[in-house]
Coordinates of C-alpha atoms and ligand atoms in Angstrom, one line a residue:
X25 CA -72.5 -226.2 0.9
X26 CA -75.8 -227.0 2.7
X27 CA -75.5 -229.7 5.3
X28 CA -78.0 -232.4 6.3
X29 CA -78.1 -232.8 10.0
X30 CA -79.9 -235.5 12.0
X31 CA -81.5 -234.2 15.2
X32 CA -81.0 -236.6 18.1
X33 CA -82.7 -236.2 21.4
X34 CA -80.1 -237.3 24.0
X35 CA -82.0 -239.2 26.7
X36 CA -79.1 -241.5 27.2
X37 CA -75.6 -240.6 25.9
X38 CA -74.6 -244.2 24.9
X39 CA -77.8 -244.5 22.7
X40 CA -77.2 -241.1 21.3
X41 CA -73.7 -242.1 20.3
X42 CA -75.0 -245.2 18.6
X43 CA -77.6 -243.0 16.8
X44 CA -74.9 -240.6 15.7
X45 CA -73.0 -243.5 14.2
X46 CA -76.2 -244.6 12.4
X47 CA -76.7 -241.1 11.1
X48 CA -73.2 -241.0 9.6
X49 CA -73.8 -244.4 8.0
X50 CA -77.1 -243.1 6.6
X51 CA -75.3 -240.2 4.9
X52 CA -75.8 -237.3 7.4
X53 CA -73.2 -234.5 7.3
X54 CA -73.8 -233.4 10.9
X55 CA -75.8 -234.3 14.0
X56 CA -77.7 -232.0 16.3
X57 CA -77.4 -233.2 19.9
X58 CA -80.5 -232.1 21.8
X59 CA -79.3 -232.3 25.3
X60 CA -82.4 -230.6 26.6
X61 CA -83.7 -234.2 26.9
X62 CA -80.7 -235.2 29.2
X63 CA -80.7 -232.6 31.9
X64 CA -83.3 -231.9 34.7
X65 CA -83.8 -228.4 36.1
X66 CA -81.1 -227.3 38.6
X67 CA -77.3 -227.4 38.5
X68 CA -76.4 -230.1 36.0
X69 CA -74.8 -233.2 37.8
X70 CA -71.2 -233.9 37.1
X71 CA -71.8 -237.5 35.9
X72 CA -74.2 -236.2 33.2
X73 CA -71.9 -233.4 32.2
X74 CA -69.0 -235.9 31.8
X75 CA -71.2 -238.2 29.8
X76 CA -72.2 -235.4 27.5
X77 CA -68.5 -234.4 27.0
X78 CA -67.6 -238.0 26.2
X79 CA -70.5 -238.1 23.7
X80 CA -69.3 -234.9 22.0
X81 CA -65.7 -236.1 21.9
X82 CA -66.7 -239.5 20.4
X83 CA -69.4 -238.1 18.0
X84 CA -68.4 -239.4 14.6
X85 CA -69.8 -236.2 12.9
X86 CA -69.5 -232.5 13.6
X87 CA -72.2 -231.6 16.0
X88 CA -74.6 -228.8 16.9
X89 CA -75.2 -228.7 20.6
X90 CA -78.7 -227.5 21.6
X91 CA -80.3 -227.3 25.0
X92 CA -83.7 -226.0 24.0
X93 CA -85.8 -224.5 26.8
X94 CA -89.5 -225.3 27.1
X95 CA -90.4 -221.7 26.4
X96 CA -88.9 -222.1 22.9
X97 CA -90.5 -225.5 22.2
X98 CA -87.8 -227.7 23.8
X99 CA -87.7 -230.0 26.8
X100 CA -85.3 -228.2 29.2
X101 CA -87.2 -226.8 32.2
X102 CA -84.2 -225.3 34.0
X103 CA -83.0 -221.7 34.0
X104 CA -80.3 -220.0 31.9
X105 CA -77.7 -220.2 34.7
X106 CA -77.9 -224.0 34.6
X107 CA -77.8 -224.0 30.9
X108 CA -74.7 -221.9 30.9
X109 CA -72.9 -224.6 33.0
X110 CA -73.9 -227.1 30.3
X111 CA -72.5 -224.9 27.5
X112 CA -69.3 -224.2 29.4
X113 CA -68.7 -227.9 29.9
X114 CA -69.3 -228.6 26.3
X115 CA -66.7 -226.0 25.4
X116 CA -64.2 -228.0 27.4
X117 CA -64.5 -231.1 25.2
X118 CA -61.3 -232.1 23.4
X119 CA -63.3 -231.9 20.2
X120 CA -65.8 -229.2 21.0
X121 CA -69.1 -228.9 19.1
X122 CA -69.0 -227.3 15.7
X123 CA -72.0 -225.1 16.7
X124 CA -73.8 -224.0 19.8
X125 CA -77.4 -223.1 19.3
X126 CA -78.8 -220.3 21.5
X127 CA -82.2 -218.8 21.3
X128 CA -82.3 -215.1 20.2
X129 CA -84.7 -214.3 23.0
X130 CA -82.3 -215.6 25.7
X131 CA -79.3 -213.9 24.0
X132 CA -81.1 -210.6 23.9
X133 CA -82.4 -210.5 27.4
X134 CA -79.3 -211.5 29.4
X135 CA -76.0 -209.7 29.3
X136 CA -74.6 -212.4 31.5
X137 CA -75.6 -215.2 29.1
X138 CA -74.2 -213.2 26.2
X139 CA -70.9 -212.8 27.9
X140 CA -70.6 -216.5 28.9
X141 CA -71.6 -217.7 25.5
X142 CA -69.0 -215.4 23.9
X143 CA -66.4 -217.3 26.0
X144 CA -67.4 -220.6 24.5
X145 CA -67.8 -219.5 20.8
X146 CA -65.7 -218.0 18.1
X147 CA -66.6 -214.4 17.5
X148 CA -64.8 -211.2 16.3
X149 CA -64.1 -209.8 19.8
X150 CA -63.0 -213.1 21.4
X151 CA -59.6 -213.2 23.1
X152 CA -58.7 -216.5 21.5
X153 CA -60.2 -218.4 18.5
X154 CA -62.6 -221.2 19.4
X155 CA -63.7 -224.0 17.1
X156 CA -67.3 -223.6 18.1
X157 CA -69.5 -221.2 16.2
X158 CA -72.8 -219.6 17.4
X159 CA -76.1 -220.2 15.8
X160 CA -78.7 -217.7 17.0
X161 CA -82.1 -219.2 16.6
X162 CA -85.7 -218.2 16.8
X163 CA -88.8 -220.5 16.6
X164 CA -92.5 -220.0 16.5
X165 CA -94.6 -223.1 16.8
X166 CA -97.8 -221.3 16.1
X167 CA -97.3 -219.1 13.0
X168 CA -95.1 -216.7 11.2
X169 CA -93.8 -214.3 13.9
X170 CA -95.4 -210.9 13.7
X171 CA -92.0 -209.3 14.3
X172 CA -90.2 -211.5 11.7
X173 CA -88.2 -208.6 10.3
X174 CA -87.0 -207.4 13.7
X175 CA -85.9 -210.9 14.6
X176 CA -84.0 -211.4 11.4
X177 CA -82.4 -207.9 11.8
X178 CA -81.3 -208.7 15.3
X179 CA -79.7 -212.0 14.3
X180 CA -78.1 -210.4 11.2
X181 CA -76.4 -207.6 13.1
X182 CA -75.2 -209.7 16.1
X183 CA -71.5 -210.1 15.3
X184 CA -71.1 -213.2 17.4
X185 CA -73.8 -215.1 15.4
X186 CA -72.1 -216.9 12.6
X187 CA -75.3 -218.5 11.6
X188 CA -78.9 -217.2 12.0
X189 CA -81.8 -219.7 12.2
X190 CA -85.5 -218.8 11.8
X191 CA -88.2 -221.5 12.0
X192 CA -91.9 -221.2 12.2
X193 CA -95.0 -223.3 11.8
X194 CA -96.5 -223.0 8.3
X195 CA -100.3 -222.9 8.1
X196 CA -101.8 -226.2 6.9
X197 CA -102.9 -226.3 3.2
X198 CA -101.0 -223.1 2.2
X199 CA -97.5 -223.1 0.7
X200 CA -96.9 -219.4 0.7
X201 CA -95.1 -219.3 4.0
X202 CA -92.8 -221.9 2.7
X203 CA -92.1 -219.9 -0.4
X204 CA -91.4 -216.9 1.8
X205 CA -88.9 -219.0 3.8
X206 CA -87.1 -220.0 0.6
X207 CA -86.9 -216.4 -0.4
X208 CA -85.3 -215.5 2.9
X209 CA -82.6 -218.0 2.1
X210 CA -82.2 -216.6 -1.4
X211 CA -81.7 -213.1 0.0
X212 CA -79.6 -214.0 3.0
X213 CA -76.7 -211.7 4.0
X214 CA -75.1 -214.3 6.3
X215 CA -75.2 -218.1 6.7
X216 CA -78.9 -218.8 7.3
X217 CA -81.0 -221.8 8.4
X218 CA -84.7 -221.1 7.5
X219 CA -87.2 -223.8 7.8
X220 CA -91.0 -224.3 8.0
X221 CA -92.6 -226.6 10.4
X222 CA -95.6 -228.8 9.6
X223 CA -96.6 -230.7 6.5
X224 CA -96.7 -227.4 4.5
X225 CA -93.1 -226.7 5.5
X226 CA -91.7 -229.9 3.9
X227 CA -90.6 -228.1 0.8
X228 CA -88.4 -225.8 2.9
X229 CA -86.6 -228.8 4.4
X230 CA -86.0 -230.5 1.0
X231 CA -85.3 -227.3 -1.0
X232 CA -83.0 -225.7 1.6
X233 CA -80.1 -227.2 -0.5
X234 CA -81.4 -225.5 -3.7
X235 CA -81.4 -222.1 -2.0
X236 CA -78.2 -222.4 -0.1
X237 CA -79.6 -223.0 3.4
X238 CA -76.8 -223.6 5.9
X239 CA -78.4 -226.7 7.4
X240 CA -81.6 -228.8 7.0
X241 CA -82.6 -231.1 9.8
X242 CA -84.1 -234.5 9.6
X243 CA -84.7 -237.5 11.9
X244 CA -82.9 -240.8 12.1
X245 CA -86.1 -242.8 11.8
X246 CA -89.6 -242.0 10.9
X247 CA -90.9 -241.7 14.5
X248 CA -88.1 -239.6 16.1
X249 CA -88.8 -236.0 15.1
X250 CA -87.6 -233.1 17.2
X251 CA -89.8 -230.6 15.3
X252 CA -93.2 -231.0 13.6
X253 CA -92.8 -232.0 9.9
X254 CA -89.2 -233.3 10.2
X255 CA -88.8 -236.4 7.9
X256 CA -86.2 -239.1 8.2
X257 CA -82.8 -239.1 6.6
X258 CA -83.9 -241.9 4.3
X259 CA -86.9 -239.9 3.2
X260 CA -84.6 -236.9 2.5
X261 CA -82.0 -238.9 0.6
X262 CA -83.7 -242.0 -0.9
X263 CA -87.1 -240.4 -1.7
X264 CA -86.3 -236.8 -2.4
X265 CA -82.6 -237.2 -3.5
X266 CA -81.2 -234.5 -1.3
X267 CA -77.7 -235.4 -2.6
X268 CA -78.7 -234.5 -6.1
X269 CA -80.4 -231.2 -5.4
X270 CA -78.7 -228.0 -6.6
X271 CA -79.7 -224.5 -7.5
X272 CA -80.9 -225.6 -11.0
X273 CA -83.1 -228.4 -9.8
X274 CA -86.6 -228.2 -11.3
X275 CA -89.5 -228.5 -8.9
X276 CA -92.6 -230.7 -9.5
X277 CA -95.2 -232.0 -7.1
X278 CA -98.7 -233.2 -6.4
X279 CA -101.2 -230.5 -5.6
X280 CA -104.2 -231.8 -3.7
X281 CA -105.8 -232.1 -0.3
X282 CA -104.9 -234.3 1.4
X283 CA -101.7 -235.5 -0.3
X284 CA -99.8 -236.9 2.7
X285 CA -100.2 -240.5 1.5
X286 CA -100.0 -239.9 -2.2
X287 CA -98.0 -242.5 -4.1
X288 CA -96.9 -239.9 -6.7
X289 CA -93.8 -238.6 -4.9
X290 CA -92.1 -242.1 -4.6
X291 CA -93.0 -242.9 -8.2
X292 CA -91.9 -239.7 -9.9
X293 CA -88.8 -239.2 -7.8
X294 CA -87.7 -242.8 -8.5
X295 CA -88.4 -242.0 -12.2
X296 CA -86.4 -238.7 -12.2
X297 CA -83.5 -240.5 -10.5
X298 CA -83.6 -243.5 -12.9
X299 CA -83.4 -241.4 -16.0
X300 CA -81.0 -238.8 -14.5
X301 CA -83.6 -235.9 -14.7
X302 CA -82.6 -232.9 -12.6
X303 CA -85.9 -232.6 -10.8
X304 CA -87.5 -233.2 -7.4
X305 CA -91.2 -234.0 -6.9
X306 CA -92.9 -232.9 -3.6
X307 CA -96.2 -233.2 -1.9
X308 CA -97.8 -229.7 -2.4
X309 CA -100.8 -229.7 0.1
X310 CA -103.3 -227.0 -0.8
X311 CA -106.5 -227.0 1.1
X312 CA -109.9 -226.8 -0.7
X313 CA -111.4 -223.7 -2.3
X314 CA -110.7 -222.1 -5.7
X315 CA -109.3 -218.9 -4.2
X316 CA -106.7 -220.7 -2.0
X317 CA -105.8 -222.9 -5.0
X318 CA -105.4 -219.9 -7.3
X319 CA -103.4 -217.8 -4.9
X320 CA -101.0 -220.7 -4.1
X321 CA -100.5 -221.7 -7.7
X322 CA -99.9 -218.1 -8.7
X323 CA -97.3 -217.8 -5.9
X324 CA -95.5 -221.0 -7.2
X325 CA -95.5 -219.6 -10.7
X326 CA -94.3 -216.1 -9.7
X327 CA -91.3 -217.4 -7.8
X328 CA -89.0 -217.8 -10.9
X329 CA -85.9 -219.1 -9.0
X330 CA -88.0 -222.0 -7.7
X331 CA -88.0 -223.4 -11.2
X332 CA -91.5 -224.8 -10.7
X333 CA -92.1 -226.8 -13.9
X334 CA -95.2 -228.8 -13.3
X335 CA -97.6 -230.7 -11.1
X336 CA -100.0 -233.6 -10.8
X337 CA -103.3 -232.1 -9.7
X338 CA -105.7 -234.3 -7.7
X339 CA -108.8 -234.0 -5.7
X340 CA -110.2 -231.4 -5.0
X341 CA -108.4 -229.2 -7.5
X342 CA -108.7 -230.9 -10.9
X343 CA -111.7 -228.6 -11.8
X344 CA -109.9 -225.6 -10.3
X345 CA -106.9 -226.1 -12.6
X346 CA -109.1 -225.7 -15.7
X347 CA -110.7 -222.6 -14.3
X348 CA -107.4 -221.1 -13.3
X349 CA -106.0 -221.5 -16.8
X350 CA -109.2 -220.2 -18.4
X351 CA -109.2 -217.1 -16.2
X352 CA -105.6 -216.3 -17.0
X353 CA -106.6 -215.7 -20.6
X354 CA -103.0 -216.1 -21.7
X355 CA -103.0 -216.8 -25.4
X356 CA -99.9 -219.0 -25.1
X357 CA -101.6 -221.4 -22.7
X358 CA -103.0 -224.7 -23.8
X359 CA -106.0 -226.6 -22.5
X360 CA -106.4 -230.2 -23.9
X361 CA -109.8 -230.1 -25.5
X362 CA -111.1 -233.3 -24.0
X363 CA -109.8 -232.2 -20.5
X364 CA -111.9 -229.1 -21.0
X365 CA -114.9 -231.1 -22.0
X366 CA -114.4 -233.4 -18.9
X367 CA -114.0 -230.2 -16.9
X368 CA -111.0 -231.6 -15.0
X369 CA -107.3 -231.7 -15.6
X370 CA -104.8 -233.7 -13.6
X371 CA -101.5 -232.5 -15.2
X372 CA -99.9 -229.1 -15.3
X373 CA -96.8 -228.4 -17.4
X374 CA -95.1 -225.0 -16.9
X375 CA -93.2 -224.4 -20.1
X376 CA -89.8 -222.6 -20.3
X377 CA -91.5 -219.4 -21.5
X378 CA -93.9 -219.4 -18.5
X379 CA -97.0 -220.5 -20.5
X380 CA -99.0 -223.4 -19.1
X381 CA -100.2 -226.6 -20.8
X382 CA -102.9 -228.6 -18.9
X383 CA -104.2 -232.0 -19.8
X384 CA -106.0 -235.1 -18.4
X385 CA -103.9 -238.3 -18.4
X386 CA -106.5 -240.2 -16.3
X387 CA -108.8 -240.9 -19.3
X388 CA -105.9 -241.7 -21.6
X389 CA -104.5 -244.1 -19.0
X390 CA -107.9 -245.9 -18.6
X391 CA -108.3 -246.2 -22.4
X392 CA -104.8 -247.6 -22.8
X393 CA -105.2 -250.1 -19.9
X394 CA -108.4 -251.4 -21.5
X395 CA -106.9 -251.5 -25.0
X396 CA -104.0 -253.5 -23.6
X397 CA -106.5 -255.9 -22.0
X398 CA -108.4 -256.3 -25.3
X399 CA -105.2 -256.4 -27.3
X400 CA -106.4 -253.7 -29.7
X401 CA -105.3 -250.2 -30.6
X402 CA -107.4 -247.2 -29.5
X403 CA -108.8 -246.9 -33.1
X404 CA -110.6 -250.3 -32.6
X405 CA -112.6 -249.0 -29.6
X406 CA -115.3 -247.7 -32.0
X407 CA -118.4 -249.7 -31.6
X408 CA -117.3 -251.6 -28.4
X409 CA -119.9 -251.9 -25.7
X410 CA -118.6 -250.5 -22.4
X411 CA -120.4 -250.6 -19.0
X412 CA -119.3 -247.9 -16.6
X413 CA -120.3 -248.4 -13.0
X414 CA -120.6 -245.0 -11.2
X415 CA -121.0 -241.5 -12.3
X416 CA -118.5 -239.5 -10.2
X417 CA -115.2 -237.9 -11.2
X418 CA -113.4 -241.0 -12.4
X419 CA -116.4 -242.2 -14.4
X420 CA -116.8 -238.8 -16.0
X421 CA -113.2 -238.9 -17.4
X422 CA -113.6 -242.5 -18.5
X423 CA -117.0 -242.0 -20.2
X424 CA -115.6 -239.0 -22.0
X425 CA -112.6 -241.0 -23.2
X426 CA -114.5 -244.0 -24.5
X427 CA -117.3 -241.9 -26.1
X428 CA -114.7 -239.8 -27.8
X429 CA -113.2 -243.0 -29.4
X430 CA -116.6 -244.1 -30.7
X431 CA -117.5 -246.7 -28.0
X432 CA -121.1 -247.3 -26.9
X433 CA -121.1 -246.5 -23.2
X434 CA -123.8 -247.6 -20.7
X435 CA -123.6 -245.8 -17.3
X436 CA -124.9 -247.7 -14.3
X437 CA -125.1 -245.6 -11.2
X438 CA -126.8 -245.9 -7.8
X439 CA -128.3 -242.4 -8.3
X440 CA -129.9 -242.8 -11.7
X441 CA -130.4 -239.1 -12.4
X442 CA -126.6 -238.5 -12.1
X443 CA -126.0 -241.3 -14.6
X444 CA -128.6 -239.7 -16.9
X445 CA -127.0 -236.3 -16.7
X446 CA -123.6 -237.7 -17.5
X447 CA -125.0 -239.7 -20.4
X448 CA -126.7 -236.6 -21.8
X449 CA -123.5 -234.6 -21.7
X450 CA -121.4 -237.1 -23.6
X451 CA -123.9 -238.8 -25.8
X452 CA -123.1 -238.2 -29.5
X453 CA -119.7 -236.9 -28.8
X454 CA -118.2 -239.7 -30.8
X455 CA -120.1 -242.7 -29.5
X456 CA -123.5 -243.4 -27.9
X457 CA -123.9 -242.9 -24.2
X458 CA -126.9 -244.0 -22.2
X459 CA -127.9 -244.4 -18.6
X460 CA -129.2 -247.6 -17.0
X461 CA -130.4 -248.6 -13.6
X462 CA -127.8 -250.2 -11.4
X463 CA -130.0 -253.3 -10.8
X464 CA -129.9 -254.0 -14.6
X465 CA -126.2 -254.5 -14.6
X466 CA -126.3 -258.3 -14.6
X467 CA -128.3 -258.2 -17.9
X468 CA -125.7 -256.1 -19.6
X469 CA -124.2 -257.4 -22.8
X470 CA -121.1 -255.2 -22.6
X471 CA -117.7 -256.4 -23.7
X472 CA -115.9 -254.2 -21.1
X473 CA -117.0 -253.5 -17.5
X474 CA -115.4 -250.7 -15.6
X475 CA -115.9 -250.1 -12.0
X476 CA -115.7 -246.4 -11.1
X477 CA -117.3 -246.7 -7.7
X478 CA -115.4 -247.2 -4.4
X479 CA -117.2 -250.4 -3.7
X480 CA -114.5 -253.0 -2.8
X481 CA -111.9 -250.5 -1.8
X482 CA -109.8 -250.9 1.3
X483 CA -111.0 -251.5 4.1
X484 CA -114.2 -252.9 2.6
X485 CA -112.4 -255.5 0.6
X486 CA -115.2 -258.1 0.8
X487 CA -117.6 -255.9 -1.1
X488 CA -118.2 -256.0 -4.9
X489 CA -120.3 -253.7 -7.1
X490 CA -121.5 -256.8 -9.1
X491 CA -123.0 -259.9 -7.6
X492 CA -120.9 -263.1 -8.0
X493 CA -123.5 -265.0 -10.0
X494 CA -123.9 -262.2 -12.5
X495 CA -120.3 -262.4 -13.3
X496 CA -120.4 -265.9 -14.6
X497 CA -122.7 -264.9 -17.4
X498 CA -120.1 -262.4 -18.8
X499 CA -117.1 -263.0 -20.9
X500 CA -115.9 -259.5 -20.6
X501 CA -112.8 -257.5 -19.9
X502 CA -113.3 -256.3 -16.3
X503 CA -111.4 -253.2 -15.2
X504 CA -111.6 -252.0 -11.6
X505 CA -110.3 -248.5 -11.1
X506 CA -109.8 -249.2 -7.4
X507 CA -106.0 -249.8 -6.8
X508 CA -106.1 -250.6 -3.1
X509 CA -106.3 -253.6 -2.8
X510 CA -104.7 -254.5 -6.1
X511 CA -106.9 -257.6 -6.6
X512 CA -110.4 -256.5 -5.6
X513 CA -113.2 -259.0 -5.0
X514 CA -114.7 -257.9 -8.4
X515 CA -111.5 -258.8 -10.1
X516 CA -111.1 -262.1 -8.3
X517 CA -114.6 -263.1 -9.2
X518 CA -114.1 -262.0 -12.8
X519 CA -110.9 -264.0 -13.1
X520 CA -112.6 -267.0 -11.7
X521 CA -115.4 -266.6 -14.4
X522 CA -112.8 -266.5 -17.1
X523 CA -112.7 -262.8 -17.8
X524 CA -109.6 -260.8 -18.6
X525 CA -109.0 -258.5 -15.6
X526 CA -107.3 -255.2 -15.3
X527 CA -106.4 -253.8 -11.9
X528 CA -106.7 -250.0 -11.1
X529 CA -102.9 -250.0 -10.6
X530 CA -102.6 -250.1 -14.4
X531 CA -104.6 -246.8 -14.7
X532 CA -102.6 -245.2 -11.9
X533 CA -99.3 -246.2 -13.4
X534 CA -100.2 -245.1 -16.9
X535 CA -101.5 -241.7 -15.8
X536 CA -98.2 -241.2 -14.0
X537 CA -96.3 -242.3 -17.1
X538 CA -98.2 -239.8 -19.2
X539 CA -97.3 -237.0 -16.8
X540 CA -93.7 -238.0 -16.5
X541 CA -93.3 -238.0 -20.3
X542 CA -94.9 -234.6 -20.6
X543 CA -92.6 -233.1 -18.1
X544 CA -89.3 -234.8 -19.0
X545 CA -89.8 -235.5 -22.7
X546 CA -88.2 -238.8 -22.0
X547 CA -89.7 -242.3 -22.0
X548 CA -90.9 -243.2 -18.5
X549 CA -89.5 -246.2 -16.7
X550 CA -92.9 -247.9 -16.6
X551 CA -91.8 -251.1 -14.9
X552 CA -90.1 -249.2 -12.1
X553 CA -93.4 -247.1 -11.7
X554 CA -95.3 -250.4 -11.4
X555 CA -92.9 -251.9 -8.9
X556 CA -92.8 -248.7 -6.7
X557 CA -96.6 -248.6 -6.7
X558 CA -97.2 -252.3 -6.0
X559 CA -94.7 -252.1 -3.1
X560 CA -97.0 -249.6 -1.4
X561 CA -100.3 -251.5 -1.9
X562 CA -101.9 -254.5 -0.3
X563 CA -102.2 -257.3 -2.8
X564 CA -105.9 -258.0 -1.8
Ligands
NAP1 P1 -116.8 -240.0 -6.7 O1 -116.7 -238.8 -7.5 O2 -117.1 -239.8 -5.2 O3 -117.9 -241.0 -7.3 C1 -118.2 -242.2 -6.7 C2 -119.3 -242.9 -7.5 O4 -119.5 -244.2 -6.9 C3 -120.6 -242.2 -7.5 O5 -121.2 -242.4 -8.8 C4 -121.4 -242.9 -6.5 O6 -122.8 -243.0 -6.7 C5 -120.8 -244.3 -6.6 N1 -120.9 -245.0 -5.3 C6 -120.3 -244.6 -4.1 N2 -120.6 -245.5 -3.2 C7 -121.4 -246.5 -3.7 C8 -122.0 -247.6 -3.2 N3 -121.9 -248.0 -2.0 N4 -122.8 -248.4 -4.1 C9 -122.9 -248.0 -5.4 N5 -122.3 -246.9 -5.9 C10 -121.6 -246.1 -5.1 O7 -115.4 -240.8 -6.7 P2 -114.4 -240.9 -7.9 O8 -113.3 -239.8 -7.7 O9 -115.1 -241.0 -9.2 O10 -113.6 -242.3 -7.6 C11 -114.3 -243.5 -7.7 C12 -113.2 -244.6 -7.7 O11 -112.3 -244.5 -8.7 C13 -112.5 -244.7 -6.4 O12 -112.5 -246.0 -5.9 C14 -111.0 -244.4 -6.8 O13 -110.1 -245.1 -6.1 C15 -111.0 -244.8 -8.3 N6 -110.0 -244.0 -9.0 C16 -108.9 -244.7 -9.5 C17 -108.0 -244.0 -10.2 C18 -106.8 -244.8 -10.7 O14 -105.8 -244.1 -11.2 N7 -106.8 -246.1 -10.7 C19 -108.1 -242.6 -10.5 C20 -109.2 -242.0 -10.0 C21 -110.2 -242.7 -9.2 P3 -123.8 -241.8 -6.4 O15 -123.8 -240.9 -7.6 O16 -125.1 -242.6 -6.2 O17 -123.3 -241.2 -5.1

């Protein structure tokens, strides 16, 4: 059974003990005591050794003892001779560590270290059994080691190593190293810890449990990582639901660049957990460029045991998703016709038979948010006059959606030519679509005004795309696609002028609801989605 360990830098043993107790209370199975933070170079002083032994004895959870040298990314600047004194003392504890972590490189180069370590750990040729087991570890903070196979082989054949540990830094914006790491776990021949560092390695930390990784490491709090990309125990348990993950867990995520601050993981994971759906939803950072997108998506799809079942796809890959599915030319795939017309899809469903269905829940979310504001069904949008401010990606999906339902759409954009082009593309595709100069907005007689520009978005919260006076002449439904802040200046002015207002959160929540229902085939907990979203945004 995979264990979740909290890594603790031991600067002061009393604080480390308090941290270990907090780790237990937070649901950790183990702690890693990083004593490289405790000892200076040179022979370790008796008082510190005694304090370390007391810490190990009193530790409320089984512990891994690690004294990582600087040459392997740790803090310990002393030599192996001094480190051995630390390990030997740890072995004298009444309740010795469950594991001792030694770097493969140190173990390979020193017969003396090997011999002394063998006295402290349980191994086949030991004279007497010891409760402490050896983890042989290898780290590369730059990249996948060129001699990866040789390192793994050396750790696999070392009889004293009960557990092998391989960790390397995954390249940003590329998930393929992470997938390789998960495959190493899948094909392990002895207990293995395999993890990827950095943002792109997050999936290896969360999915270690799905693939039978021996241990995954996390931090006690958000700021206390001992390796790049480690997340806190509350992120592992409360956000990603570590305790629910098993080999059958289905994998979803948000593909985009950047995705580090995406609100989609908290929303969808909360939803999965609320309806008891056996899935986990991860950030899937893939850097820009079609080739990188296509290679990463193909790698996700090819890894059958990953059970990758779908994704939200965001900037800059919504257009790439359409191209990817078109180029596959798989007759079983489905592209939602309006998504194809828009040229962008934000939702990927991977069906059980491996075929793909892609759609755009953005435009549908905007339509439904406005219909809700107008208290009408979609069918009654025909003939409504809708002003769209902006002609970028969001505007394009919204113009397409309203035109498709027969509305008359006027596009106001700073760059008139762009508005014109957009209008030409969608005019006559259901309703009439025309372009107008931005300055003419105040003369608009539209019943619905939709802001699709970033004007008023955090941090420029005192800006508005419409001047305050103009607003008073309208009795419209005003929808601002901006969701941070929740109440933009445009919405505040509109409400003061007596308009019905719709915040961008409504579109965000509804597009997520659409995705969730496509993936799970269950009604989404919409109110929960709204709460989770609002908790993360400033009210404005
Ligand atoms: P985009 O593709 O970059 O387009 C931005 C549009 O805004 C362009 O038409 C641009 O005009 C215009 N614009 C930018 N700065 C302006 C300014 N200072 N004054 C007047 N016009 C300006 O961006 P996008 O992806 O469409 O996103 C636009 C907004 O939609 C963002 O605020 C985003 O938060 C929001 N959005 C919300 C949701 C949701 O779920 N609620 C989803 C998607 C997007 P030019 O053509 O002249 O450059």
